[in-house]
Tab-separated table of C-alpha atoms and ligand atoms in Angstrom:
chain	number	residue	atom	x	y	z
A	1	UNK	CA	-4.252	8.667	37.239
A	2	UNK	CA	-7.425	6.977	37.551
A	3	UNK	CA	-9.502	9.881	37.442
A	4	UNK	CA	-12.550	10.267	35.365
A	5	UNK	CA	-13.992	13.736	34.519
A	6	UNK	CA	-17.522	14.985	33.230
A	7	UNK	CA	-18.610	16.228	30.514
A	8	UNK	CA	-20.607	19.236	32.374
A	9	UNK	CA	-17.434	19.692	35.237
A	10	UNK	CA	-16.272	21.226	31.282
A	11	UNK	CA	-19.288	22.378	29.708
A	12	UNK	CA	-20.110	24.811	33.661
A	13	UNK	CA	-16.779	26.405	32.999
A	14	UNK	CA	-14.001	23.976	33.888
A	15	UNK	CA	-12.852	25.928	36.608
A	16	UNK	CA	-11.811	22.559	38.408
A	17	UNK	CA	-9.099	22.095	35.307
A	18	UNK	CA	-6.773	24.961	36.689
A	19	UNK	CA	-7.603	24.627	39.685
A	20	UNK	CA	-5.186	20.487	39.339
A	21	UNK	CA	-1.260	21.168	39.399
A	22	UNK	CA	0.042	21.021	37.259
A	23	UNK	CA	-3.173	22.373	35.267
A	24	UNK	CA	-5.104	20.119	33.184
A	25	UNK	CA	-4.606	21.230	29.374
A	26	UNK	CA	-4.994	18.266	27.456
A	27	UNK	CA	-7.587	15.927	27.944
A	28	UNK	CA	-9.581	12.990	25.781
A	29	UNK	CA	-13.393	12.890	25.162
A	30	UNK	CA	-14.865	9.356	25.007
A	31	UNK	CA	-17.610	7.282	26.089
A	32	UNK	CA	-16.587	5.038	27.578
A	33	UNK	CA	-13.223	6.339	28.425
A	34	UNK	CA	-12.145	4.936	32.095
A	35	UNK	CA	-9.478	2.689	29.866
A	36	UNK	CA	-8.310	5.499	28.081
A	37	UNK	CA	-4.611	4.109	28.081
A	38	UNK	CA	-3.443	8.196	27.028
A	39	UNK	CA	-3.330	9.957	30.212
A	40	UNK	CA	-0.615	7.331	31.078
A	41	UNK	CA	2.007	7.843	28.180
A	42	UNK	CA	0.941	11.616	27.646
A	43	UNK	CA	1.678	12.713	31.094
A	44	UNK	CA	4.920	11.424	30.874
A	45	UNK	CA	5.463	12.710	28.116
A	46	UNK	CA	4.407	16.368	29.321
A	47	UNK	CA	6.913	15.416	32.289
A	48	UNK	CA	9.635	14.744	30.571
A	49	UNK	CA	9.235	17.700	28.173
A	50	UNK	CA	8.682	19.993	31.066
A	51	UNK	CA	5.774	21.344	30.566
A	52	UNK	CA	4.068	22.444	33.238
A	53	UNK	CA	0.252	21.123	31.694
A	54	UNK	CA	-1.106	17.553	32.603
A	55	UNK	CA	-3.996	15.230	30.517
A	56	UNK	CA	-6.935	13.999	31.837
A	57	UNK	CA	-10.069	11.708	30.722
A	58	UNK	CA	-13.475	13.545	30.248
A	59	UNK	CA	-16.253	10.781	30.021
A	60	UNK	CA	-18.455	12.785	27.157
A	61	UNK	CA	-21.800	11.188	26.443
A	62	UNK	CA	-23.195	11.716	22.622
A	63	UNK	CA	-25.203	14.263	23.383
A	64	UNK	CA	-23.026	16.586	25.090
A	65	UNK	CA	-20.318	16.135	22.880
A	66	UNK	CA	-21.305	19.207	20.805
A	67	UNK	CA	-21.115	21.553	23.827
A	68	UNK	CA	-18.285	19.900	25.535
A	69	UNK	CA	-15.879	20.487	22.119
A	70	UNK	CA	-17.645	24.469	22.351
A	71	UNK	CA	-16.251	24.970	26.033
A	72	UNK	CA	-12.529	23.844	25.542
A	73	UNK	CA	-11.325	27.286	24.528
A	74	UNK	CA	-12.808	29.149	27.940
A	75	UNK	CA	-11.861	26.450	30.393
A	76	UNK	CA	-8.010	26.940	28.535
A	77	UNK	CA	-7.319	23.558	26.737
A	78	UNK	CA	-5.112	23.557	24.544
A	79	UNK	CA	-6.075	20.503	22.792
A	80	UNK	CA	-8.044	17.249	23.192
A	81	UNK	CA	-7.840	13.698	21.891
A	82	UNK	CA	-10.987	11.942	20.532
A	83	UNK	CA	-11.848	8.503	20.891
A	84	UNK	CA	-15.249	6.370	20.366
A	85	UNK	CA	-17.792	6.998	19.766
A	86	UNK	CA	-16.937	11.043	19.091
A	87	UNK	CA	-14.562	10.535	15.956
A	88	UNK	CA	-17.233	11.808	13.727
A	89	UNK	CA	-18.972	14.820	15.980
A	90	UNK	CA	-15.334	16.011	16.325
A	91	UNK	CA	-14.908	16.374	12.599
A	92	UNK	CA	-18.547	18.065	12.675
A	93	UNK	CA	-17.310	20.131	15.957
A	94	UNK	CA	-14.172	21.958	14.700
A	95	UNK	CA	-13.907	24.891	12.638
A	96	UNK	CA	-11.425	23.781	9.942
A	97	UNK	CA	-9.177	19.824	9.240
A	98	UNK	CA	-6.891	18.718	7.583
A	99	UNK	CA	-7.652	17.025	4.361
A	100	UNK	CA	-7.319	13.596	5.744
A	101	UNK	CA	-9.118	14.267	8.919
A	102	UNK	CA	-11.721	15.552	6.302
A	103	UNK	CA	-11.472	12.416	3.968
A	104	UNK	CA	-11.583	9.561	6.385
A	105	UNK	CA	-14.616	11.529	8.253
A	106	UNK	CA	-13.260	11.323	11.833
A	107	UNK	CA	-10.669	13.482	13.837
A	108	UNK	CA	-8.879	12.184	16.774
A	109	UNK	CA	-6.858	15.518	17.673
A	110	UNK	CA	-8.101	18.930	17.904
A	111	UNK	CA	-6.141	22.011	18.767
A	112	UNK	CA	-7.362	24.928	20.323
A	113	UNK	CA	-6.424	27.955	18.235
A	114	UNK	CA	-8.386	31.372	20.296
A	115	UNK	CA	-11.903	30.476	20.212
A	116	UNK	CA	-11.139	28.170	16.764
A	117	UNK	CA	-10.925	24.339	16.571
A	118	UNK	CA	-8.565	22.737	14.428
A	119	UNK	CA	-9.028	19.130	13.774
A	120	UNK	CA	-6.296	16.388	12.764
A	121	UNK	CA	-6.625	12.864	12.579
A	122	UNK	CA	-3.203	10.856	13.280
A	123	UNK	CA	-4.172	7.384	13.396
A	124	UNK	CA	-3.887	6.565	9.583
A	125	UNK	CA	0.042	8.562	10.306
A	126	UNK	CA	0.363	6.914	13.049
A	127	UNK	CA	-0.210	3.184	11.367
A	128	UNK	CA	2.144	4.554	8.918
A	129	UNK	CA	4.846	4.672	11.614
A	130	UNK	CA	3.831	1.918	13.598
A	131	UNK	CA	4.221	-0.569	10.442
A	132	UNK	CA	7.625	0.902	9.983
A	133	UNK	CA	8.744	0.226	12.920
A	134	UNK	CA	7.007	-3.112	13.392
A	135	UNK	CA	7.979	-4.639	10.409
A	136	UNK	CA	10.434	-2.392	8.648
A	137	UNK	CA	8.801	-1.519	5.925
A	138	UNK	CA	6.481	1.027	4.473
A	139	UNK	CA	2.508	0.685	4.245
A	140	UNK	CA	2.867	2.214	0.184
A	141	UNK	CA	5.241	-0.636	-0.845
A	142	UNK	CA	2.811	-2.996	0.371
A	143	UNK	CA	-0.328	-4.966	-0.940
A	144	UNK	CA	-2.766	-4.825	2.171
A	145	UNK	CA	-5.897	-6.812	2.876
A	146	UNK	CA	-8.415	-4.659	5.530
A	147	UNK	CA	-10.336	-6.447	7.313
A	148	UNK	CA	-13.410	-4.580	8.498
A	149	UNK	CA	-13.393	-1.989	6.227
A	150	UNK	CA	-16.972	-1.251	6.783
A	151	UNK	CA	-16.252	0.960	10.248
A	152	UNK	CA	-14.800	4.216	11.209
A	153	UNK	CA	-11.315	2.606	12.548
A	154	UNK	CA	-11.080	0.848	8.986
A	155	UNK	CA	-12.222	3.783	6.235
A	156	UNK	CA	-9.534	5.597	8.247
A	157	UNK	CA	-6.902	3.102	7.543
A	158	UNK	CA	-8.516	2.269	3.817
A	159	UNK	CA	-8.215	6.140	3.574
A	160	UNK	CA	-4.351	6.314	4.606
A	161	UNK	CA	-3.448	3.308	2.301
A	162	UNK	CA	-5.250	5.435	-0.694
A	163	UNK	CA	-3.281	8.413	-0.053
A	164	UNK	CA	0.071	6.366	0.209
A	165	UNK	CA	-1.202	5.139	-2.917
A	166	UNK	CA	-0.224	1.738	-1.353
A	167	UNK	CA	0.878	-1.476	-4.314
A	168	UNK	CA	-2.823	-2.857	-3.268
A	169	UNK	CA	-5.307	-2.510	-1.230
A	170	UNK	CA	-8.266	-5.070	-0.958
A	171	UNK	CA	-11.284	-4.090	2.038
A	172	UNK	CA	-13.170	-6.793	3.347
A	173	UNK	CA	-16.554	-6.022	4.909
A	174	UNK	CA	-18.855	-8.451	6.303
A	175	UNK	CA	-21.274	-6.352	4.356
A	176	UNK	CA	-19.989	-6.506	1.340
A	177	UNK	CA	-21.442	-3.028	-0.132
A	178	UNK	CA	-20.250	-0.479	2.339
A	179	UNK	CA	-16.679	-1.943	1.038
A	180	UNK	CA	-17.845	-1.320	-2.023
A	181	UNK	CA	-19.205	1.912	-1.661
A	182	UNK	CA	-15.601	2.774	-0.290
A	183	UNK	CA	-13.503	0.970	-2.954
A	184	UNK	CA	-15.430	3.127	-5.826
A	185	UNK	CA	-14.470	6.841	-3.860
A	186	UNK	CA	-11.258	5.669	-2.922
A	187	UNK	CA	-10.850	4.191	-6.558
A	188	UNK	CA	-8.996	7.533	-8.010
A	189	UNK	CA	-6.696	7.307	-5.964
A	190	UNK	CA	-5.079	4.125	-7.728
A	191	UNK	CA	-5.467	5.006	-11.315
A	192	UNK	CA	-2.001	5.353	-12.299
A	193	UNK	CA	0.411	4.810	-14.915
A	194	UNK	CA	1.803	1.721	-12.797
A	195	UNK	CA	2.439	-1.557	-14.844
A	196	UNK	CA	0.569	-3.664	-12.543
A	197	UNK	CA	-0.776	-6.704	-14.471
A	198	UNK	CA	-4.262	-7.773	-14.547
A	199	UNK	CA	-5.374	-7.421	-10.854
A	200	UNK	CA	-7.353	-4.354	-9.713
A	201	UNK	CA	-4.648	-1.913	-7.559
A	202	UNK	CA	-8.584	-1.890	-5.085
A	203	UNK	CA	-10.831	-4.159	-4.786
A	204	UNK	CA	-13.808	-5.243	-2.621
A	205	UNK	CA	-14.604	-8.502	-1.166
A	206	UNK	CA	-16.720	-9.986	1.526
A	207	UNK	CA	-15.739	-11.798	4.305
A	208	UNK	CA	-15.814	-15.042	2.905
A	209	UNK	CA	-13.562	-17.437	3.067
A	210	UNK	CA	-13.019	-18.326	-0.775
A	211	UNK	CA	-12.505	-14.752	-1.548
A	212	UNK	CA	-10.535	-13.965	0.895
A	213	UNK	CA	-7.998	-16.731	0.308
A	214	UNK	CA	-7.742	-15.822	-3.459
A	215	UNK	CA	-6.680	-12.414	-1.982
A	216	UNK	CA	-4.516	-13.557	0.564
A	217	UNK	CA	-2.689	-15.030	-2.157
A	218	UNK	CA	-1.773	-11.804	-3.394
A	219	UNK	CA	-1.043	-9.844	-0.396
A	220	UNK	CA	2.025	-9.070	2.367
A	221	UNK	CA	0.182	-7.510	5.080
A	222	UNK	CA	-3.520	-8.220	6.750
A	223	UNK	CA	-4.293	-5.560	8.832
A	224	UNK	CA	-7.654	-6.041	11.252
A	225	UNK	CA	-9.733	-2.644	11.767
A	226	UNK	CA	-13.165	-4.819	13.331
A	227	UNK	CA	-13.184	-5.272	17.046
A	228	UNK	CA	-13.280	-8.718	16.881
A	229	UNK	CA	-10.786	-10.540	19.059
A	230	UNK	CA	-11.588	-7.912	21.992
A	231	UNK	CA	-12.861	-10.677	24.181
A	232	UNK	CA	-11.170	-14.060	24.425
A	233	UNK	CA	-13.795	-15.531	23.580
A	234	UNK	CA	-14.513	-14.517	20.202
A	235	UNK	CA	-14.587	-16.507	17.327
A	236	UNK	CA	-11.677	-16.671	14.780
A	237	UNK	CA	-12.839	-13.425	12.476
A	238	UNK	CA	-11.080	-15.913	9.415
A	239	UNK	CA	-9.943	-18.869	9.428
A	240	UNK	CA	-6.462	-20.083	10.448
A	241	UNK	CA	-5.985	-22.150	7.660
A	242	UNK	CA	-6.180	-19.067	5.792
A	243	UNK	CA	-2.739	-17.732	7.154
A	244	UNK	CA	0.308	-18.256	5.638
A	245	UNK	CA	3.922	-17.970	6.751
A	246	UNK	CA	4.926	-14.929	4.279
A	247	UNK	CA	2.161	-12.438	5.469
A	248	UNK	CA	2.633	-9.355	8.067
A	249	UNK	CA	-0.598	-9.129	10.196
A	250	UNK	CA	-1.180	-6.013	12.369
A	251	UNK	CA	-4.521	-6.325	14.336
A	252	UNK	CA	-5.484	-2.681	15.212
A	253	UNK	CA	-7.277	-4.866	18.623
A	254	UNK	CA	-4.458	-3.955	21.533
A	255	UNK	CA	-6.226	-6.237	24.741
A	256	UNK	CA	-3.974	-7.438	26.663
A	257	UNK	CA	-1.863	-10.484	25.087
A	258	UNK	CA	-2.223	-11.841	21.660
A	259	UNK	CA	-5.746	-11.526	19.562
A	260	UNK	CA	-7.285	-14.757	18.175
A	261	UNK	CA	-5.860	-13.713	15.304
A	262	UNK	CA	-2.583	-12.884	15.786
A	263	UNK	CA	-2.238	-16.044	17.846
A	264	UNK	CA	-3.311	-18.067	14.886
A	265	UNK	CA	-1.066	-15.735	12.573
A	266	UNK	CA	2.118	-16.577	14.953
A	267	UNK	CA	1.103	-20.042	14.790
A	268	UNK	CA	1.599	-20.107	11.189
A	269	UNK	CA	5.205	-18.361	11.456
A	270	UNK	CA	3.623	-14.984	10.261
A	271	UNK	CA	4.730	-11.792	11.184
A	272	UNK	CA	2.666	-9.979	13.610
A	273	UNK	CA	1.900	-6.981	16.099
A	274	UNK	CA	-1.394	-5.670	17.845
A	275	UNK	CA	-2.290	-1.970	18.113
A	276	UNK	CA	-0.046	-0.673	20.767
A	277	UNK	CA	2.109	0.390	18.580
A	278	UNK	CA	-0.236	2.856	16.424
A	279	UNK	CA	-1.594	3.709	19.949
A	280	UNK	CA	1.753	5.091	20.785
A	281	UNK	CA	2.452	6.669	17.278
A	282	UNK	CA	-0.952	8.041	17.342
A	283	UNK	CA	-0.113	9.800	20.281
A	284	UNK	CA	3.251	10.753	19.621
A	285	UNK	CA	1.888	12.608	16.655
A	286	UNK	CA	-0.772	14.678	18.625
A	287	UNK	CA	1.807	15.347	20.564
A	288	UNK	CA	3.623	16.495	17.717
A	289	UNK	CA	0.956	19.253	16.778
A	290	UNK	CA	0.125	20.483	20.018
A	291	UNK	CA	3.506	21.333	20.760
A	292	UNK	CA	5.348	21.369	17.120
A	293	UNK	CA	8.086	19.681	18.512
A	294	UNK	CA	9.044	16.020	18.670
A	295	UNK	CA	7.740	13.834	21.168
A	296	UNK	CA	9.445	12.049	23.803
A	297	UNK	CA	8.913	8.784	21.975
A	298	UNK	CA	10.599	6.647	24.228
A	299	UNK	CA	9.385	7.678	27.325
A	300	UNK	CA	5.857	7.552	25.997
A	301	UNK	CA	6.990	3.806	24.913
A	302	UNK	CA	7.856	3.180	28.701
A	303	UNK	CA	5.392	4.626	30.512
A	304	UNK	CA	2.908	2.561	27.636
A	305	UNK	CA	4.465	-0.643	28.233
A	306	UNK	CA	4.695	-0.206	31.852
A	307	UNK	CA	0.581	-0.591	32.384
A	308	UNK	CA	-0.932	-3.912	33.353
B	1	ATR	P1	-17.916	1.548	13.896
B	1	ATR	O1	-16.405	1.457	13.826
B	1	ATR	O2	-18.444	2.441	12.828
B	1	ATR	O3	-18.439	1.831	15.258
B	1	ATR	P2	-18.567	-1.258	14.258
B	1	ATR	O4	-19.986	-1.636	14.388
B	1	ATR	O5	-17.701	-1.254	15.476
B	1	ATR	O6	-18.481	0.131	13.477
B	1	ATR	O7	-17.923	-2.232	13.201
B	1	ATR	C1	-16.598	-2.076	12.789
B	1	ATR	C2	-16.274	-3.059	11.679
B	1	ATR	O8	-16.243	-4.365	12.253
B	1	ATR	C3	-17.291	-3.128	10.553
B	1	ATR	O9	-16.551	-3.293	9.363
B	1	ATR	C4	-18.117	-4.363	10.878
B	1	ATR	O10	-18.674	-5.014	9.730
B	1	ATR	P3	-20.104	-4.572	9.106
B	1	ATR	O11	-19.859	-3.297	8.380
B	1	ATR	O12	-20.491	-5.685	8.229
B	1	ATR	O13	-21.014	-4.421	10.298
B	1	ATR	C5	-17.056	-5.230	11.476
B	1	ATR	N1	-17.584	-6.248	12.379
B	1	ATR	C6	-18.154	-6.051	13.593
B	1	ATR	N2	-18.494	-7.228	14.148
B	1	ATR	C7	-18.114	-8.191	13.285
B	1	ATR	C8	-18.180	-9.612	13.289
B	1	ATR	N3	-18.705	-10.296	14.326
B	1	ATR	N4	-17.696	-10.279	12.221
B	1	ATR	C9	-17.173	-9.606	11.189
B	1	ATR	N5	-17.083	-8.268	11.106
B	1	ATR	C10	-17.543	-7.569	12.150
């Protein structure tokens, strides 16, 4: 399902949406969003759940985003995923979130409640489940370096390691101050009663290589939120040398094949996975609160796995 949608096909009534069989009921918002990868694992999903509702891709620009999230009740969706750049005018968009939709500032799922908008975000959950399963163990045991802490996909994650109440978390910004600015609201989250020693439970660091390996030192997982290592092409976003054997390193990047990163992370004999896997979980989880029932987690897997 190649399909691509607009934004005012929605926004004139969306007539065209019931008109598809099965009816369209689920849909994501993004700009761009040809490469959306969740029609794919959601209609199989809604297949193999029978229900009689399929997902389709709405290519939103910024400026109709408002309006487009105002028509979903009339042209009878039930729900909608968000993706970039609309993260933020979704949490502005709905009516009431949850209080980590609310806290990391973005909301990825919305439900359709009446004429209400509920927003959730599940892609801090969803990393939650995807490091489980990935490396069999869970995000709050863990002392986690974040690199690219600075942008929406990495407050989100710095957000659900804070609310785990992880062992550690350090964020590493380019710019060193919006890390900052996020390790000093995040910082109550780590004041505990914990006997940790002398190091800081948060900390932030630029992305510098001195720092950073006097962190690495100290960490088990290194978890990449920038969008470097989308192209080939790109630079090393740290240094190789800087990888040692013990770490976990998820890169949130899912092109196809291995990141820079995770190539020079594998190299080492580190352990490592790209973002497919919170894409999946991510999804699962919408899934999840649309329908309050569990998803069909393997046939999502499938149908995932099965794209070029
Ligand atoms: P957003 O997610 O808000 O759209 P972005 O511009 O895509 O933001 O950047 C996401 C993150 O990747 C930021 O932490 C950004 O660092 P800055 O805050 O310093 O801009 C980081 N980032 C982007 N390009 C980078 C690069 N070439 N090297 C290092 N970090 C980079």
């Amino acid at each position: 399902m190649s399909e691509v949608y607009t934004a005012d096909e929605l926004i004139d009534g969306g007539g065209i949406f019931s008109r598809l069989s099965p009816p369209a009921r689920l849909c994501v918002f993004g700009d761009p969003v040809v490469h959306s990868k969740s029609p794919v694992f959601h209609n199989a999903a809604l297949r193999a759940a029978d229900i009689p509702a399929s997902y389709v891709r709405i290519h939103v620009p910024p400026e109709k985003a408002p309006a487009a999230f105002r028509a979903l009740p009339k042209a009878g969706f039930l729900g909608v995923n968000v993706t970039i750049p609309h993260k933020a005018a979704a949490l502005a968009a709905v009516d009431e979130a949850d209080d980590y939709a609310r806290r990391s500032g973005s909301v990825n799922t919305v439900v359709v409640q009446g004429d209400r908008l509920l927003g959730f975000n599940t892609d801090g959950p969803g990393l939650v489940r995807a490091i489980r399963e990935e490396f069999s163990v869970d995000l709050r045991d863990l002392r986690v370096v974040l690199l690219g802490a600075g942008g929406g996909a990495g407050r989100a994650i710095a957000v659900q390691c804070a609310m785990e109440s992880c062992e550690r978390l350090v964020l590493v910004n380019r710019t060193r101050e919006k890390a900052q600015a996020l390790a000093n609201e995040l910082a109550p989250f780590f004041r505990t009663d914990r006997l940790v020693g002398p190091i800081e439970r948060i900390q932030a660091i630029p992305l510098e290589d001195s720092a950073l390996r006097e962190q690495l030192a100290h960490a088990d997982l290194v978890i990449n939120a920038t969008s470097v290592g989308m192209r080939r092409t790109d630079p090393p976003l740290i240094p190789p040398s800087l990888l040692t054997p013990n770490l976990m390193v998820y890169d949130t990047v899912y092109a196809s094949g291995k990141s820079r990163l995770l190539e020079d992370a594998a190299a080492v004999g580190a352990r490592c996975a790209n973002g497919l896997s919170m894409l999946l979980h991510q999804g699962a989880l919408s899934f999840e609160i649309w329908f309050n029932r569990p998803a069909p987690l393997e046939v999502m897997r499938t149908a995932l796995h099965a794209l070029p």
